[in-house]
Coordinates of C-alpha atoms in Angstrom, one line a residue:
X1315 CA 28.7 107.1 146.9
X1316 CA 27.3 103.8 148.0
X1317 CA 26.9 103.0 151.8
X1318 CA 29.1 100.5 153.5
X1319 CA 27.1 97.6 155.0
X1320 CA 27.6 98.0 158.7
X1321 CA 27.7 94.3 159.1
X1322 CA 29.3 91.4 157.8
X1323 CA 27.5 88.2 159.1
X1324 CA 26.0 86.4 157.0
X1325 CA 24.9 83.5 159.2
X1326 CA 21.2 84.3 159.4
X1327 CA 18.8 82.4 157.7
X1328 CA 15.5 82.6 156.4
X1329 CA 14.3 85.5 154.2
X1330 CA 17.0 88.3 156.0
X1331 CA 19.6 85.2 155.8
X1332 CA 18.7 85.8 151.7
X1333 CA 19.0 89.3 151.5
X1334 CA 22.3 89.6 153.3
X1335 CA 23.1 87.0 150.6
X1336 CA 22.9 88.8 147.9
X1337 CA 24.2 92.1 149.7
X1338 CA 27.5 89.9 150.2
X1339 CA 27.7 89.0 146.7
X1340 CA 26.4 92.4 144.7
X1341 CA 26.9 95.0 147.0
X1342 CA 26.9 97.6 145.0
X1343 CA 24.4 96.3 142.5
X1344 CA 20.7 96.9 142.1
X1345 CA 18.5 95.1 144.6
X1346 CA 15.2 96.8 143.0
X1347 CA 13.9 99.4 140.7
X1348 CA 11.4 100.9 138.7
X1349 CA 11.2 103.3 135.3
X1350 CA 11.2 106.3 138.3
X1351 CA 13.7 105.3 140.8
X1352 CA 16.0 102.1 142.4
X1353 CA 17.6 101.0 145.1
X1354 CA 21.0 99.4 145.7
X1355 CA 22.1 96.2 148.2
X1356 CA 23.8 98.7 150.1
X1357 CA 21.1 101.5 150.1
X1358 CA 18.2 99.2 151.0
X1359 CA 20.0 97.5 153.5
X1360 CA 21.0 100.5 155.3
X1361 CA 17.7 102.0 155.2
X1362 CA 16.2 99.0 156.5
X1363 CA 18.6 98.8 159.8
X1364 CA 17.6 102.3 160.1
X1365 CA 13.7 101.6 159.6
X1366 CA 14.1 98.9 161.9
X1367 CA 15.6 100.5 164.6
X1368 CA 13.2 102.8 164.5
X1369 CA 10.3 100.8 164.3
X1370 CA 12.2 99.0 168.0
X1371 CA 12.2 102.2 169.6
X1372 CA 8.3 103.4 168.7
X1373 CA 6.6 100.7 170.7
X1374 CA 6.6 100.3 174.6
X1375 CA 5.5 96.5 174.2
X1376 CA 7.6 94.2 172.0
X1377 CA 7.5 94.9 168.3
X1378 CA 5.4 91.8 167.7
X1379 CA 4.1 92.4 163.6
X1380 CA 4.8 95.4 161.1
X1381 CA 2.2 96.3 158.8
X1382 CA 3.4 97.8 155.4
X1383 CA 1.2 99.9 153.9
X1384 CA 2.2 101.3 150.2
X1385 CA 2.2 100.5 146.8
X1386 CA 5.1 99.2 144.9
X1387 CA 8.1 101.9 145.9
X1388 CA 11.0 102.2 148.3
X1389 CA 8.4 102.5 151.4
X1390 CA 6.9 99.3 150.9
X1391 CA 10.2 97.4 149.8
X1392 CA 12.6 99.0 152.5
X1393 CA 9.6 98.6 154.8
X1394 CA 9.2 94.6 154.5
X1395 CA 12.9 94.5 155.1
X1396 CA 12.9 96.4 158.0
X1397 CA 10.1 94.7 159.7
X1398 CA 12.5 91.3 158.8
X1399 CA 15.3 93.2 160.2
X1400 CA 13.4 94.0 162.8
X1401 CA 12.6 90.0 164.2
X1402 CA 8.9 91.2 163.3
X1403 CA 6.1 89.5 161.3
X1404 CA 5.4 91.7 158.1
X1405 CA 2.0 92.4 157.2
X1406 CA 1.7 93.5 153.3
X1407 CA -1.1 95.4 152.7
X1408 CA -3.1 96.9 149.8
X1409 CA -3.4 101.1 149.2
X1410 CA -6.5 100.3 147.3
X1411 CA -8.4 98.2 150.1
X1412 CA -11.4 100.1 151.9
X1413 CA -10.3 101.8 155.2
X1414 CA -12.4 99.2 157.0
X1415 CA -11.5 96.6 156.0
X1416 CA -7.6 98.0 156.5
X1417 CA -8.4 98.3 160.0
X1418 CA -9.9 94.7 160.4
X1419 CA -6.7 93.7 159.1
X1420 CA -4.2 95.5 161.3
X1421 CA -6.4 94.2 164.2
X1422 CA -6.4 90.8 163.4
X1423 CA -3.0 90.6 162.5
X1424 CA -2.0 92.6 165.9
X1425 CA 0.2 94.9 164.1
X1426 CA 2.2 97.2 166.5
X1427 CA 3.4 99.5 163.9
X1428 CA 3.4 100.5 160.7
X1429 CA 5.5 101.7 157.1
X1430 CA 3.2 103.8 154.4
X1431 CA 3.9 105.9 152.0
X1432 CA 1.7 108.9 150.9
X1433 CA -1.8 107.3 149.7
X1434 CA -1.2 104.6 152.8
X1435 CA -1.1 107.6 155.1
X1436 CA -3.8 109.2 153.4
X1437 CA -6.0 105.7 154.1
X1438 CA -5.1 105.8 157.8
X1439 CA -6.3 109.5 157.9
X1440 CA -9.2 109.3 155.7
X1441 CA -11.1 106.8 158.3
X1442 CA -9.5 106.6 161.9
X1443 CA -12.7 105.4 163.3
X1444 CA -12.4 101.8 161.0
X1445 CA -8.4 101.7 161.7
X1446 CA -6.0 101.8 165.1
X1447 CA -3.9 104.2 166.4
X1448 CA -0.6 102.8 165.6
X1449 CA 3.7 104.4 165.3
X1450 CA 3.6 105.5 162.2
X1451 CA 6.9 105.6 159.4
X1452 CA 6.8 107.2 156.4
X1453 CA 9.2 108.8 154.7
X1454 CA 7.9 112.2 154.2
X1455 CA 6.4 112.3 157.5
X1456 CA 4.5 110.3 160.6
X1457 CA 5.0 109.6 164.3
X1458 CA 8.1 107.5 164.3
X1459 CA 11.4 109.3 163.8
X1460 CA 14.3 108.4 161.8
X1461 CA 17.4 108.4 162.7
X1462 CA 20.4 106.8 161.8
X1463 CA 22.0 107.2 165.4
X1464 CA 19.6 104.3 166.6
X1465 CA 20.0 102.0 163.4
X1466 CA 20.5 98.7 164.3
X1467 CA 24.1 97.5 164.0
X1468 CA 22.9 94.4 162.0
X1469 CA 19.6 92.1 161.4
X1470 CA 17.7 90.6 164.8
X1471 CA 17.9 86.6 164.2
X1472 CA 14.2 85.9 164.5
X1473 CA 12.9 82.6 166.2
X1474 CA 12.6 79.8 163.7
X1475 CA 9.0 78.5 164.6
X1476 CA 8.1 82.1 164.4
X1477 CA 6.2 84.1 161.5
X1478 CA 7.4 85.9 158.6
X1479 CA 4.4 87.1 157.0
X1480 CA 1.2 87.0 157.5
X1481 CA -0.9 87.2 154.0
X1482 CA -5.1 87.8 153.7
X1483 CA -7.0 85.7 151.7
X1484 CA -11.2 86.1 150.9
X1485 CA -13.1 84.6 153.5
X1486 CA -16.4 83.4 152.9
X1487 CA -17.8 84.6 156.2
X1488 CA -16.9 88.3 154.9
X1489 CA -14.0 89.1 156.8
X1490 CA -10.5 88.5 155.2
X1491 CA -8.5 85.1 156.3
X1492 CA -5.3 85.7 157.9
X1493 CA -2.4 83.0 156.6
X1494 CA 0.9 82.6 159.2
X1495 CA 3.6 81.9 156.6
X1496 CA 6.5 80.4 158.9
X1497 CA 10.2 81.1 158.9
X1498 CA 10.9 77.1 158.5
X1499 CA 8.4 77.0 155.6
X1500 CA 10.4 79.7 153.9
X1501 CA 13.4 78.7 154.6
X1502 CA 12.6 75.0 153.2
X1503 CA 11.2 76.8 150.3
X1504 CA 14.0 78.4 148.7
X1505 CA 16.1 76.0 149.5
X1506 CA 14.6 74.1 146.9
X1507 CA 14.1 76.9 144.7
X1508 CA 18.1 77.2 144.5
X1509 CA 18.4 73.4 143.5
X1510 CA 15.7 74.1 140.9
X1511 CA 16.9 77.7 139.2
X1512 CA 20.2 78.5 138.4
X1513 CA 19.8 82.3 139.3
X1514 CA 22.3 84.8 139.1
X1515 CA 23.5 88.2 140.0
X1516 CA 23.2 89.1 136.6
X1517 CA 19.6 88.1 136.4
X1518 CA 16.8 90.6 136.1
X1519 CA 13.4 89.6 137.6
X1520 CA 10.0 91.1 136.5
X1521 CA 7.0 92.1 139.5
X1522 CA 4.3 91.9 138.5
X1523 CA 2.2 90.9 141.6
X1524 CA 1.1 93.0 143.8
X1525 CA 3.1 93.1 146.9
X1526 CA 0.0 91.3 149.5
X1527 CA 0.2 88.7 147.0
X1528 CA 2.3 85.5 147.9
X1529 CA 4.2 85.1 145.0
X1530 CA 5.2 88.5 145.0
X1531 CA 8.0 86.9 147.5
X1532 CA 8.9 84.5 145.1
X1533 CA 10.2 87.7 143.2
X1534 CA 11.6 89.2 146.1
X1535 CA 13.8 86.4 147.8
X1536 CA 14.6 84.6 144.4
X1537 CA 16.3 87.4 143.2
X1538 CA 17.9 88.9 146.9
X1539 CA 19.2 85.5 146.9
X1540 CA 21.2 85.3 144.0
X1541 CA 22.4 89.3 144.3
X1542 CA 19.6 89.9 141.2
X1543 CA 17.6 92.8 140.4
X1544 CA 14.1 92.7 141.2
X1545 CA 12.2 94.9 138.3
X1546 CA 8.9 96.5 138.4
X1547 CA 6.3 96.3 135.6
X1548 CA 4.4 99.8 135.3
X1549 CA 1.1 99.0 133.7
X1550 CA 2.3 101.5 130.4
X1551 CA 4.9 98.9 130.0
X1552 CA 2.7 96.2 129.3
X1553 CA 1.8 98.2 125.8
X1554 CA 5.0 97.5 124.3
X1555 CA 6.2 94.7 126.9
X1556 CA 9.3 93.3 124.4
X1557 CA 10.5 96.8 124.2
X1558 CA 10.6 97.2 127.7
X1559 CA 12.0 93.8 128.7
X1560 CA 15.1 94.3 126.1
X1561 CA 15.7 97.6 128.0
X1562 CA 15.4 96.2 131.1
X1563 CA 17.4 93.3 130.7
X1564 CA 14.6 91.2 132.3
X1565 CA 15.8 87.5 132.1
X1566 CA 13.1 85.9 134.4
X1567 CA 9.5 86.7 134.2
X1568 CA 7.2 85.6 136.6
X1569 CA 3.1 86.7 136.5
X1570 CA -0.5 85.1 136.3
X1571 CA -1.0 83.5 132.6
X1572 CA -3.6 86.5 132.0
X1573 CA -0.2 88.1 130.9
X1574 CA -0.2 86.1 128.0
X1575 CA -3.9 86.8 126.9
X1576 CA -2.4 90.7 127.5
X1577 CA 0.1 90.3 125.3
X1578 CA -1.7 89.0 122.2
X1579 CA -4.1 91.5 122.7
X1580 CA -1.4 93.7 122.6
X1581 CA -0.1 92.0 119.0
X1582 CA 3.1 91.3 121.4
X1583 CA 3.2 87.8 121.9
X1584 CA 5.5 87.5 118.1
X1585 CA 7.8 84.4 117.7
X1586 CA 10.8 85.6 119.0
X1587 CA 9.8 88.9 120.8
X1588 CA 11.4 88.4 124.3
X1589 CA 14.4 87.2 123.3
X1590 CA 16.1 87.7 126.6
X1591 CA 14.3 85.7 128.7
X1592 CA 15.7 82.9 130.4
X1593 CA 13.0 81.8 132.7
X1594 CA 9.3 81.9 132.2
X1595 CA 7.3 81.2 135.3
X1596 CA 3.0 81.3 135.5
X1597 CA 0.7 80.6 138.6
X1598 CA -2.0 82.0 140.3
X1599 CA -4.6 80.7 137.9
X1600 CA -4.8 77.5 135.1
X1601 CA -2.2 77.7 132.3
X1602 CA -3.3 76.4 129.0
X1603 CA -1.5 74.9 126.7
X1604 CA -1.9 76.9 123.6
X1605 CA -0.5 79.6 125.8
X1606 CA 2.4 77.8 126.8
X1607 CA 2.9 77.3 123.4
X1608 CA 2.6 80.8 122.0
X1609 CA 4.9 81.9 124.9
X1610 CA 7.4 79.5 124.3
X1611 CA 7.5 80.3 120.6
X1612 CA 7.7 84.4 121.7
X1613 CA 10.7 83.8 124.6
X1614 CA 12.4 80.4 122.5
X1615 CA 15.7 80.8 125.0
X1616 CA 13.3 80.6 128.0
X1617 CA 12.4 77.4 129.9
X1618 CA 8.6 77.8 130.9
X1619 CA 7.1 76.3 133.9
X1620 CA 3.8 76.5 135.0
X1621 CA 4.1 76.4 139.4
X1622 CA 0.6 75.9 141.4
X1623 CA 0.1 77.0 145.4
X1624 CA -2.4 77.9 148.0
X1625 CA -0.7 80.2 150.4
X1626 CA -1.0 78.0 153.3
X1627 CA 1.6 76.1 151.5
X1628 CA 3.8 78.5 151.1
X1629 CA 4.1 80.4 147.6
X1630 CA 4.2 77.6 145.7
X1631 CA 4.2 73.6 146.2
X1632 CA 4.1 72.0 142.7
X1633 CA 6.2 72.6 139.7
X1634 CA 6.0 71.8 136.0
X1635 CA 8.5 72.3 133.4
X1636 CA 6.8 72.7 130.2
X1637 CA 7.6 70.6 127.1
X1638 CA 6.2 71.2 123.6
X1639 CA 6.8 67.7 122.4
X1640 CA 5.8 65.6 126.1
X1641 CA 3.4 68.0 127.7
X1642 CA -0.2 68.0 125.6
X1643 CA -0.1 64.5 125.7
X1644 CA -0.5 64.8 130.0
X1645 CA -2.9 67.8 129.6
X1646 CA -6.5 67.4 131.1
X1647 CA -9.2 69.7 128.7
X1648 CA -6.2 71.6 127.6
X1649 CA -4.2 72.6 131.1
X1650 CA -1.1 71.7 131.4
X1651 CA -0.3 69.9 134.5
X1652 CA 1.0 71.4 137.9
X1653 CA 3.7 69.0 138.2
X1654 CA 4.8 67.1 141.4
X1655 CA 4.7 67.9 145.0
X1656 CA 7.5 69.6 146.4
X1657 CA 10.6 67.3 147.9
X1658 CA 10.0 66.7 151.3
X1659 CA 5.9 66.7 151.7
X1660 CA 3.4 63.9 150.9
X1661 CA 0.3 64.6 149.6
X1662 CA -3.0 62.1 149.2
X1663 CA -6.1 62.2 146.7
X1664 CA -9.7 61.8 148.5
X1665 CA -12.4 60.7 146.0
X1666 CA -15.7 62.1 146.9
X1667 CA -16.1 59.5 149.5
X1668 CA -13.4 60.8 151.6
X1669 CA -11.3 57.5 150.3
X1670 CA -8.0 57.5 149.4
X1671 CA -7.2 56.9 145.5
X1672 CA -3.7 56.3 143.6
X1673 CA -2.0 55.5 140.7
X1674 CA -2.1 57.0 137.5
X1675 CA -5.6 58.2 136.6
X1676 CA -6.3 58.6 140.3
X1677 CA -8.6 61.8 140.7
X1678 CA -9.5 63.4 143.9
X1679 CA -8.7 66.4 146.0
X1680 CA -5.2 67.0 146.7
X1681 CA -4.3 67.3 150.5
X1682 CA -0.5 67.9 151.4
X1683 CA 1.5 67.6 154.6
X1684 CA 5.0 68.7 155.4
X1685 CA 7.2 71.9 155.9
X1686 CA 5.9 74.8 154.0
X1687 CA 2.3 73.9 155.3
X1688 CA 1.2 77.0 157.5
X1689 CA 0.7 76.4 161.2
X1690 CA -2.8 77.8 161.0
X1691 CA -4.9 80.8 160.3
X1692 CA -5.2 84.1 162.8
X1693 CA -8.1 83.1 163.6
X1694 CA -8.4 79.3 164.3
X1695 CA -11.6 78.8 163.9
X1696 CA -11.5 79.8 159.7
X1697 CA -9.0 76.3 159.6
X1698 CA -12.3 74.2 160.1
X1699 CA -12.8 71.5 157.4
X1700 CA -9.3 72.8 156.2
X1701 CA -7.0 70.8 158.2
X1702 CA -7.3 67.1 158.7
X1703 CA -5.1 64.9 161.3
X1704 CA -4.6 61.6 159.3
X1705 CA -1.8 58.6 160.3
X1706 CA -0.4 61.2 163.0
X1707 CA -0.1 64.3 160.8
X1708 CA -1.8 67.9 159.8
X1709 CA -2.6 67.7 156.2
X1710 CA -4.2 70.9 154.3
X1711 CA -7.4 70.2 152.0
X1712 CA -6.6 72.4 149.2
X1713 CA -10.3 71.9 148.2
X1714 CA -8.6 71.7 144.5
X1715 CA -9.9 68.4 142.0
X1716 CA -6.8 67.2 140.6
X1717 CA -5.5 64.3 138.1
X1718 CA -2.6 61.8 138.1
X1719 CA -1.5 61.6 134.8
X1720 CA 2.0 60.1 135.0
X1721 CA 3.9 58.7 137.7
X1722 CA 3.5 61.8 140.7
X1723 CA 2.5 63.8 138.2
X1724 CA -0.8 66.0 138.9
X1725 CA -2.9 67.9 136.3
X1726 CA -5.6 70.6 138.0
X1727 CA -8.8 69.3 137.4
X1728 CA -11.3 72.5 139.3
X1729 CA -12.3 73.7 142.7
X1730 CA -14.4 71.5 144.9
X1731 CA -16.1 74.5 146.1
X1732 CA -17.4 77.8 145.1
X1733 CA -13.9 79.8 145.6
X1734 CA -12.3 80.9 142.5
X1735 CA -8.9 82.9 141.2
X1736 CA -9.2 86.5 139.5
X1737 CA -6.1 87.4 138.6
X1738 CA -4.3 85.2 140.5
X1739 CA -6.0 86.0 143.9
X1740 CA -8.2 83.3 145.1
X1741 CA -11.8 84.9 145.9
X1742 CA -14.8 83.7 148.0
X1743 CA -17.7 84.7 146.3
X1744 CA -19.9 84.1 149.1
X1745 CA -17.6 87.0 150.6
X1746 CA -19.1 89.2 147.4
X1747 CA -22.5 88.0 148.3
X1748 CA -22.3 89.0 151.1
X1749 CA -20.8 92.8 150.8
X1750 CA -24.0 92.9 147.6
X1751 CA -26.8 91.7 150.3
X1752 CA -25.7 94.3 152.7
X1753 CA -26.6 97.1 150.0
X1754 CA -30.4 99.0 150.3
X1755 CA -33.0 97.3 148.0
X1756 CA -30.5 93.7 147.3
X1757 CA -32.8 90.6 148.4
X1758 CA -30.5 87.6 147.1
X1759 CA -26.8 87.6 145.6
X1760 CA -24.6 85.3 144.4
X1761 CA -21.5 85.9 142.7
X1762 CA -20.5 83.5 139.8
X1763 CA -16.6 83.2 138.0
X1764 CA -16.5 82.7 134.4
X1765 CA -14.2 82.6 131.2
X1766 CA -14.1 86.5 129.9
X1767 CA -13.6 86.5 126.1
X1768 CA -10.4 87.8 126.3
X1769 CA -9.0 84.8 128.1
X1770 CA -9.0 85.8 131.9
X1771 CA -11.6 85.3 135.2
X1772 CA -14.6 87.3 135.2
X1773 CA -16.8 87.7 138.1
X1774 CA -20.5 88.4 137.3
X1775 CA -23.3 89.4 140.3
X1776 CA -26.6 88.3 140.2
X1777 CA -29.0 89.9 142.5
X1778 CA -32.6 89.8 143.6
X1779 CA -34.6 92.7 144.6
X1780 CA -35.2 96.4 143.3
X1781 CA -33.3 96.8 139.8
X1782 CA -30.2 99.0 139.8
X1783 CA -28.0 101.0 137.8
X1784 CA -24.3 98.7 137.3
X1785 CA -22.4 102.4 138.1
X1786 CA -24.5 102.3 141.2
X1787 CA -23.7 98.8 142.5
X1788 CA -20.1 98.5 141.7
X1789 CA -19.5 102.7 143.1
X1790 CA -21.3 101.1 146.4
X1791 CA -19.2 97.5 146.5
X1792 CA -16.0 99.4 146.0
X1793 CA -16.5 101.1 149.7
X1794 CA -16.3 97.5 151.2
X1795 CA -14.3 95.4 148.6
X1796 CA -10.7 95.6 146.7
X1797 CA -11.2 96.3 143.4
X1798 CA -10.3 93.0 142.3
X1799 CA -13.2 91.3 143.8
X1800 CA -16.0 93.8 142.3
X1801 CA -18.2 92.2 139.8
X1802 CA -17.5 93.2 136.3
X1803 CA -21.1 92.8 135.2
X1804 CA -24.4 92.8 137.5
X1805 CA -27.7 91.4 136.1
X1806 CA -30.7 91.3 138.2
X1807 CA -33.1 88.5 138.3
X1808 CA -37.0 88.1 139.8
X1809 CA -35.8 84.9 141.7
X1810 CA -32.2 82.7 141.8
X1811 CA -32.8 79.7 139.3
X1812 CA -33.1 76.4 141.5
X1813 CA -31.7 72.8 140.4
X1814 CA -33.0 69.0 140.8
X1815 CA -32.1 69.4 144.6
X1816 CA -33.9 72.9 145.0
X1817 CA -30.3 74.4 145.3
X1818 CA -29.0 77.4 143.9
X1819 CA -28.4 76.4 139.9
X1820 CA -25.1 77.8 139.5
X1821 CA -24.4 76.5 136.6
X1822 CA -27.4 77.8 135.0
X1823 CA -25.8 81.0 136.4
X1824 CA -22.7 80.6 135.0
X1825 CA -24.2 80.1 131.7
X1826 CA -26.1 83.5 131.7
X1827 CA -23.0 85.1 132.9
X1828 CA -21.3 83.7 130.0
X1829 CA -23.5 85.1 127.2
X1830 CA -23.8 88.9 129.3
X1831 CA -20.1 88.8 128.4
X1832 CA -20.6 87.6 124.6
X1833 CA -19.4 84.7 125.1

């Protein structure tokens, strides 16, 4: 039988404020799942008070940040609860990151305890020397007991100028950027996300991002909100995706547009083959029109929006709702535009100059001020050249070229600098270079993002030096590097091409890279 929730407030806000939401409105219904196993309102909720008072007891010094460490199962979802429940920062992190580079993070972040599952605890022991000595909870084991005799009778309230998460981004000195995400910018965040979506209880949302990722909280609280069901996506299921939405009820689907060059791949994306979707959401990397389209024609009840967002900004600060008929007209080399700024910021386009530009057909790089804007990295000194005061007020250089193309309407133009999006995770390259340099024989590197053929990012690494096998380099990067940010190709070169200025020609780069991959 289903647990009782031991208690009835519902007057907290922020992220737990949404959970306890949904746990008012669909007890009993299913808060997340997967093809394996799911988890109630009532079940996850309990388990977290339990987790969290657990997690109180296992530290001497205040419980200041939780680090969750496990893939997509109950761990990792009951663990981020708990460390809310807690009055903690969470920290998501990655099974498949090196142990180092693990440790770095749990350091940084000043983590005091932490939730894993089975291949998380098998990290921690694989490489104590590269990660702390911290509580451990994990439900087949660890150093932190369980028991419900010290669950917490309800959720600590946590300060409002305090953190939620904290999130890692690439970092182009080599170690990983630590983002503060803020209650306030959360909670100003999906307050506008319920005047924009009509979600309900009955509403079935897709995850597809991994759960370090920042819209992977979009997913989360969206649905937790509205007393949804928050649906996993096994990679098997995205063989015969339709099938699996229609027996899954998914209504909302939220992922990186590479989805949709899956999909067609796949000979899914048919006129009329996701029937049941009533949303359609894309971000993390540009959204093309013709996709749009195709998707549109395959999920014709669904209204498709393409949403753009560093993760100092919380998720997600533009939207776009996409219109057959209106939106190729506004499109810049295809793209369809990110939309306007969020209610409740400003934002301002610098030309190259560093002068500000307006009106339609304004281009420049986007800088944005107001509530969801982080209060700063871990480590101050990675916010240099990122945050600018200007008339009395922090704005954040998203570093991003965009285009006015209607009244506050902004189309993505390209990076101003050399970071780029692989799957919807922004990557330094000079982070790559860096982890490629530090290998025996590699003189020079530089790491170069291009169009695969089959429609998503591809990183290729160039390298000077002694020649080397590709097995051999990308076996060595994947010690120090997620997976994600290993090259897909290597090519090795006698010396790095060099332009007009005697600079490093990446575009001649890019244009090698793009015939290695036949394009």
């Amino acid at each position: 039988m289903p647990m009782t929730p031991r208690s009835g407030r519902q007057d907290h806000a922020g992220l737990t404020g949404r959970f306890l939401r949904g746990l008012a409105v669909n007890p009993r219904g299913t808060a997340v799942r997967s093809p394996d196993w799911s988890l109630s309102y009532e079940e996850l909720h309990e388990r977290a008070l339990t987790w969290a008072g657990a997690l109180l007891r296992a530290t001497d010094a205040p419980l200041e940040a939780v680090g969750v460490l496990a893939g997509k199962g109950p761990e990792s979802y009951a663990g981020i609860l708990a460390g809310l429940y807690a009055g903690a920062t969470v920290v998501p992190l990655n099974t498949d990151t090196p142990a180092a580079r693990t440790g770095q993070m749990l350091r940084d972040a000043g983590v005091s305890a932490v939730v894993a599952d089975e291949q998380g605890r098998a990290l921690l022991a694989q490489a104590p020397g590269d990660i702390p000595a911290l509580p451990l909870l994990a439900a087949d084991g660890g150093t932190v007991p369980v028991d419900t005799a010290h669950a917490l009778a309800e959720p600590r309230t946590p300060a409002t100028e305090g953190t939620a998460y904290v999130l890692f981004t690439s970092g182009s000195t080599g170690r990983p950027k630590g983002v503060r995400i803020p209650h306030a910018g959360t909670s100003h965040y999906f307050e506008l996300l319920d005047k924009r979506y009509d979600f309900t209880p009955e509403d079935v949302f897709s995850q597809t991002f991994d759960l370090n990722f920042d819209c992977a909280m979009f997913d989360l609280f969206s649905a937790w909100g509205a007393g949804g069901t928050v649906q996993l996506i096994p990679g098997p299921a995205y063989r015969e995706l339709p099938a699996f939405a229609a027996e899954h009820r998914l209504t909302v689907w939220f992922s990186t547009p590479s989805a949709i060059s899956l999909l067609r791949r796949m000979g899914d994306l048919r006129p009329g083959a996701l029937p049941g979707l009533r949303w359609s959401l894309f971000a993390g990397e540009a959204l093309r029109c013709a996709d749009a389209e195709e998707w549109q024609r395959a999920a014709p009840a669904s209204t498709v929006e393409n949403l753009y967002g560093p993760t100092e900004l919380t998720i997600t600060i533009c939207a776009y709702r996409w219109s057959t008929q209106t939106t190729p007209a506004l499109a810049v080399h295809g793209i369809v535009p990110i939309g306007e700024v969020h209610e409740g910021h400003d934002r301002l386009l610098l030309d190259a100059a560093g002068q500000q530009v307006s009106g339609v057909g304004a281009e420049g790089e986007l800088l944005i001020a107001g509530p969801q804007l982080t209060p700063g990295y871990l480590d101050p000194a990675d916010g240099r050249g990122r945050f600018v005061e200007r008339g009395g007020r922090t704005w954040y250089r998203t570093g991003d070229r965009v285009r006015e193309v209607a009244d506050g309407v902004l189309v993505y133009v390209d990076r101003l600098d050399a970071q780029v999006q692989v799957q919807g995770v922004r990557i330094e390259p000079a982070e790559i270079d860096q982890a490629l340099r530090a290998l025996p024989g590699i003189v020079e590197a530089v790491t170069v993002a291009v169009p695969a053929p089959e429609g998503d990012t591809a990183l290729v690494g160039f390298y000077t030096g002694e020649a080397q096998p590709q097995a051999v380099l990308a076996r060595s990067l994947r010690g120090a590097l997620p997976e994600r940010m290993v090259p897909r190709r290597f090519a090795h070169v006698p010396e790095m091409p060099l332009n007009a200025n005697r600079k490093t020609d990446r575009a001649a780069l890019r244009a090698r890279a793009t015939r290695l991959l036949g394009g």
